[in-house]
């Protein structure tokens, strides 16, 4: 098994530290008006989950060799992936905010340098506004991913009639079924998958198209 170079490992750790710093900064802003007991509880849960995911990420090459339930493995991978990407999105927004403040700070040293007012409206500063945007962006992505993971067997049939003036006569009345983004590699409920297959078969289509990723 190939080992990660020391420089690569240090770089990964540095990136994780940066993500944690900015994400925790955003969470402190979110919890600033909540009760101390709730802040402590929420922070404890967040730190515990973050540590577990970081350890899983660092030891991923070793975890791949361990036999584990497929449903649990898919959930852990999806949850960890979403958690990290949410932190990346939050961090990117806050890094832009830091760069903005650094830019204005440097301008203040120039002759006649002026710093624009921080207030936007109703007392909210630009930094507070960007914190809110960062949390909405990262949290929205994470919740959307969790929703998709919990509704992957919620198959739906959308019937659409297509009309073309130049459609060849031999294609008129043709019924086509288009199946998109199956990602069957993440499916572990055979009965639910069979229900989806039965839905396709019940449509009595003349042709079936599979679009994009099928077995990943």
Tab-separated table of C-alpha atoms in Angstrom:
chain	number	residue	atom	x	y	z
A	1	UNK	CA	0.000	0.000	0.000
A	2	UNK	CA	1.477	3.374	-1.010
A	3	UNK	CA	2.072	5.830	1.802
A	4	UNK	CA	1.288	9.523	1.514
A	5	UNK	CA	4.483	11.657	1.311
A	6	UNK	CA	5.238	13.729	4.413
A	7	UNK	CA	4.891	16.990	2.473
A	8	UNK	CA	1.541	15.877	1.067
A	9	UNK	CA	0.320	14.888	4.527
A	10	UNK	CA	1.373	18.241	5.990
A	11	UNK	CA	-0.360	20.066	3.142
A	12	UNK	CA	-3.577	18.129	3.752
A	13	UNK	CA	-3.408	18.871	7.477
A	14	UNK	CA	-2.838	22.575	6.746
A	15	UNK	CA	-5.845	22.695	4.422
A	16	UNK	CA	-8.000	20.935	7.018
A	17	UNK	CA	-6.901	23.418	9.687
A	18	UNK	CA	-7.832	26.324	7.397
A	19	UNK	CA	-11.242	24.791	6.697
A	20	UNK	CA	-11.856	24.228	10.402
A	21	UNK	CA	-10.834	27.766	11.312
A	22	UNK	CA	-13.158	29.453	8.839
A	23	UNK	CA	-16.051	27.076	9.427
A	24	UNK	CA	-15.806	27.490	13.191
A	25	UNK	CA	-15.695	31.267	12.712
A	26	UNK	CA	-18.937	31.087	10.730
A	27	UNK	CA	-20.561	28.836	13.337
A	28	UNK	CA	-19.605	31.221	16.137
A	29	UNK	CA	-21.376	33.960	14.203
A	30	UNK	CA	-24.430	31.712	13.796
A	31	UNK	CA	-24.577	30.856	17.504
A	32	UNK	CA	-23.704	34.298	18.834
A	33	UNK	CA	-27.217	34.954	20.189
A	34	UNK	CA	-28.024	31.413	21.370
A	35	UNK	CA	-27.911	30.227	24.985
A	36	UNK	CA	-24.490	29.165	26.336
A	37	UNK	CA	-25.715	25.632	27.043
A	38	UNK	CA	-26.884	25.197	23.451
A	39	UNK	CA	-23.657	26.680	22.086
A	40	UNK	CA	-21.656	24.203	24.154
A	41	UNK	CA	-23.809	21.266	23.035
A	42	UNK	CA	-23.735	22.231	19.360
A	43	UNK	CA	-20.002	22.934	19.391
A	44	UNK	CA	-19.267	19.600	21.088
A	45	UNK	CA	-21.256	17.678	18.475
A	46	UNK	CA	-19.628	19.623	15.643
A	47	UNK	CA	-16.092	19.065	16.955
A	48	UNK	CA	-16.724	15.346	17.522
A	49	UNK	CA	-18.114	14.839	14.010
A	50	UNK	CA	-15.272	16.872	12.493
A	51	UNK	CA	-12.607	14.812	14.280
A	52	UNK	CA	-14.198	11.543	13.157
A	53	UNK	CA	-14.417	12.704	9.532
A	54	UNK	CA	-10.834	14.000	9.544
A	55	UNK	CA	-9.574	10.670	10.903
A	56	UNK	CA	-11.618	8.811	8.278
A	57	UNK	CA	-10.152	11.041	5.575
A	58	UNK	CA	-6.562	10.578	6.750
A	59	UNK	CA	-6.919	6.813	7.127
A	60	UNK	CA	-9.109	6.305	4.062
A	61	UNK	CA	-6.559	4.039	2.256
A	62	UNK	CA	-6.642	1.671	5.238
A	63	UNK	CA	-10.416	1.833	5.689
A	64	UNK	CA	-10.923	0.697	2.084
A	65	UNK	CA	-9.558	-2.735	3.009
A	66	UNK	CA	-12.051	-3.215	5.861
A	67	UNK	CA	-15.234	-5.153	5.146
A	68	UNK	CA	-18.201	-2.961	6.004
A	69	UNK	CA	-21.914	-2.923	5.257
A	70	UNK	CA	-22.460	-1.292	1.858
A	71	UNK	CA	-25.342	0.893	3.042
A	72	UNK	CA	-23.277	2.174	5.967
A	73	UNK	CA	-20.251	2.746	3.743
A	74	UNK	CA	-22.298	4.740	1.228
A	75	UNK	CA	-23.813	6.839	4.006
A	76	UNK	CA	-20.461	7.537	5.661
A	77	UNK	CA	-18.866	8.477	2.349
A	78	UNK	CA	-21.760	10.719	1.299
A	79	UNK	CA	-22.021	12.384	4.721
A	80	UNK	CA	-18.258	12.960	4.952
A	81	UNK	CA	-18.056	14.258	1.389
A	82	UNK	CA	-20.931	16.675	1.955
A	83	UNK	CA	-19.518	17.825	5.292
A	84	UNK	CA	-16.114	18.632	3.809
A	85	UNK	CA	-17.479	20.328	0.672
A	86	UNK	CA	-19.792	22.438	2.853
A	87	UNK	CA	-16.727	23.578	4.806
A	88	UNK	CA	-14.915	24.361	1.562
A	89	UNK	CA	-17.802	26.544	0.360
A	90	UNK	CA	-18.001	28.359	3.697
A	91	UNK	CA	-14.242	28.883	3.784
A	92	UNK	CA	-14.071	30.231	0.227
A	93	UNK	CA	-16.607	32.948	1.003
A	94	UNK	CA	-14.871	33.941	4.246
A	95	UNK	CA	-11.442	33.918	2.597
A	96	UNK	CA	-12.810	36.379	0.039
A	97	UNK	CA	-14.008	38.515	2.937
A	98	UNK	CA	-10.540	38.438	4.518
A	99	UNK	CA	-8.955	39.382	1.198
A	100	UNK	CA	-11.437	42.244	0.890
A	101	UNK	CA	-10.529	43.536	4.346
A	102	UNK	CA	-6.816	43.132	3.634
A	103	UNK	CA	-7.237	45.129	0.431
A	104	UNK	CA	-8.933	48.033	2.208
A	105	UNK	CA	-6.422	47.841	5.042
A	106	UNK	CA	-3.548	48.261	2.580
A	107	UNK	CA	-5.357	51.118	0.825
A	108	UNK	CA	-5.637	52.951	4.142
A	109	UNK	CA	-1.851	53.408	4.150
A	110	UNK	CA	-1.869	55.170	0.785
A	111	UNK	CA	-2.061	58.965	0.539
A	112	UNK	CA	-5.706	60.015	0.789
A	113	UNK	CA	-6.609	56.355	1.277
A	114	UNK	CA	-10.212	55.908	2.322
A	115	UNK	CA	-12.030	52.855	3.625
A	116	UNK	CA	-15.648	52.499	2.567
A	117	UNK	CA	-18.254	52.243	5.328
A	118	UNK	CA	-18.871	48.757	6.666
A	119	UNK	CA	-22.613	49.118	7.119
A	120	UNK	CA	-24.934	47.677	4.513
A	121	UNK	CA	-28.363	48.199	5.964
A	122	UNK	CA	-30.107	47.840	9.315
A	123	UNK	CA	-26.779	47.605	11.110
A	124	UNK	CA	-25.421	44.540	9.264
A	125	UNK	CA	-21.781	44.790	8.276
A	126	UNK	CA	-20.309	43.322	5.123
A	127	UNK	CA	-18.529	40.666	7.161
A	128	UNK	CA	-21.774	39.647	8.858
A	129	UNK	CA	-23.514	39.577	5.499
A	130	UNK	CA	-20.795	37.356	3.994
A	131	UNK	CA	-20.909	35.091	7.051
A	132	UNK	CA	-24.613	34.627	6.436
A	133	UNK	CA	-24.045	33.927	2.736
A	134	UNK	CA	-21.316	31.413	3.587
A	135	UNK	CA	-23.553	29.526	6.017
A	136	UNK	CA	-26.469	29.487	3.583
A	137	UNK	CA	-24.234	28.250	0.772
A	138	UNK	CA	-22.477	25.530	2.769
A	139	UNK	CA	-25.521	24.502	4.778
A	140	UNK	CA	-27.730	24.497	1.697
A	141	UNK	CA	-25.356	22.202	-0.163
A	142	UNK	CA	-25.054	19.832	2.804
A	143	UNK	CA	-28.812	19.610	3.397
A	144	UNK	CA	-29.468	19.122	-0.329
A	145	UNK	CA	-26.983	16.252	-0.407
A	146	UNK	CA	-28.570	14.604	2.644
A	147	UNK	CA	-32.003	15.002	1.056
A	148	UNK	CA	-30.755	13.360	-2.126
A	149	UNK	CA	-29.239	10.467	-0.155
A	150	UNK	CA	-32.486	9.860	1.720
A	151	UNK	CA	-34.645	10.095	-1.435
A	152	UNK	CA	-32.581	8.121	-3.918
A	153	UNK	CA	-35.325	5.478	-4.227
A	154	UNK	CA	-38.097	8.041	-4.668
A	155	UNK	CA	-38.572	7.277	-8.357
A	156	UNK	CA	-40.833	9.560	-10.348
A	157	UNK	CA	-42.244	9.294	-13.852
A	158	UNK	CA	-42.602	12.510	-15.815
A	159	UNK	CA	-44.582	12.147	-19.024
A	160	UNK	CA	-43.625	14.673	-21.681
A	161	UNK	CA	-45.091	14.855	-25.174
A	162	UNK	CA	-42.611	16.008	-27.792
A	163	UNK	CA	-43.740	17.651	-31.011
A	164	UNK	CA	-41.503	18.365	-33.998
A	165	UNK	CA	-42.644	19.670	-37.357
A	166	UNK	CA	-39.896	17.779	-39.178
A	167	UNK	CA	-40.250	14.497	-37.262
A	168	UNK	CA	-40.065	11.483	-39.626
A	169	UNK	CA	-43.330	9.585	-39.936
A	170	UNK	CA	-41.694	6.390	-38.639
A	171	UNK	CA	-41.036	8.102	-35.285
A	172	UNK	CA	-44.605	9.275	-34.708
A	173	UNK	CA	-46.188	7.582	-31.715
A	174	UNK	CA	-42.822	6.298	-30.502
A	175	UNK	CA	-42.641	5.965	-26.723
A	176	UNK	CA	-39.182	6.480	-25.230
A	177	UNK	CA	-38.118	6.171	-21.598
A	178	UNK	CA	-35.192	8.279	-20.461
A	179	UNK	CA	-33.469	7.164	-17.233
A	180	UNK	CA	-31.023	9.717	-15.862
A	181	UNK	CA	-28.223	9.555	-13.274
A	182	UNK	CA	-28.911	6.102	-11.867
A	183	UNK	CA	-25.647	5.763	-9.882
A	184	UNK	CA	-26.535	2.133	-9.195
A	185	UNK	CA	-23.244	1.627	-7.374
A	186	UNK	CA	-24.726	3.466	-4.384
A	187	UNK	CA	-27.899	1.364	-4.311
A	188	UNK	CA	-28.149	-1.307	-1.627
A	189	UNK	CA	-31.908	-1.886	-1.391
A	190	UNK	CA	-32.652	-4.574	-3.976
A	191	UNK	CA	-36.427	-4.383	-3.476
A	192	UNK	CA	-36.451	-0.626	-4.035
A	193	UNK	CA	-34.365	-0.979	-7.199
A	194	UNK	CA	-36.699	-3.723	-8.455
A	195	UNK	CA	-39.638	-1.392	-7.887
A	196	UNK	CA	-37.946	1.168	-10.125
A	197	UNK	CA	-37.305	-1.456	-12.807
A	198	UNK	CA	-40.950	-2.535	-12.629
A	199	UNK	CA	-42.021	1.080	-13.101
A	200	UNK	CA	-39.934	1.281	-16.276
A	201	UNK	CA	-41.296	-2.021	-17.595
A	202	UNK	CA	-44.884	-0.963	-16.911
A	203	UNK	CA	-44.474	1.968	-19.302
A	204	UNK	CA	-44.170	-0.411	-22.281
A	205	UNK	CA	-41.651	1.819	-24.003
A	206	UNK	CA	-40.381	1.253	-27.528
A	207	UNK	CA	-36.873	2.301	-26.543
A	208	UNK	CA	-35.060	2.996	-23.252
A	209	UNK	CA	-32.215	5.496	-22.922
A	210	UNK	CA	-29.737	5.585	-20.056
A	211	UNK	CA	-28.217	9.005	-19.571
A	212	UNK	CA	-24.979	9.942	-17.806
A	213	UNK	CA	-23.584	7.840	-14.960
A	214	UNK	CA	-25.099	4.409	-14.576
A	215	UNK	CA	-23.004	2.162	-12.334
A	216	UNK	CA	-20.896	4.542	-10.269
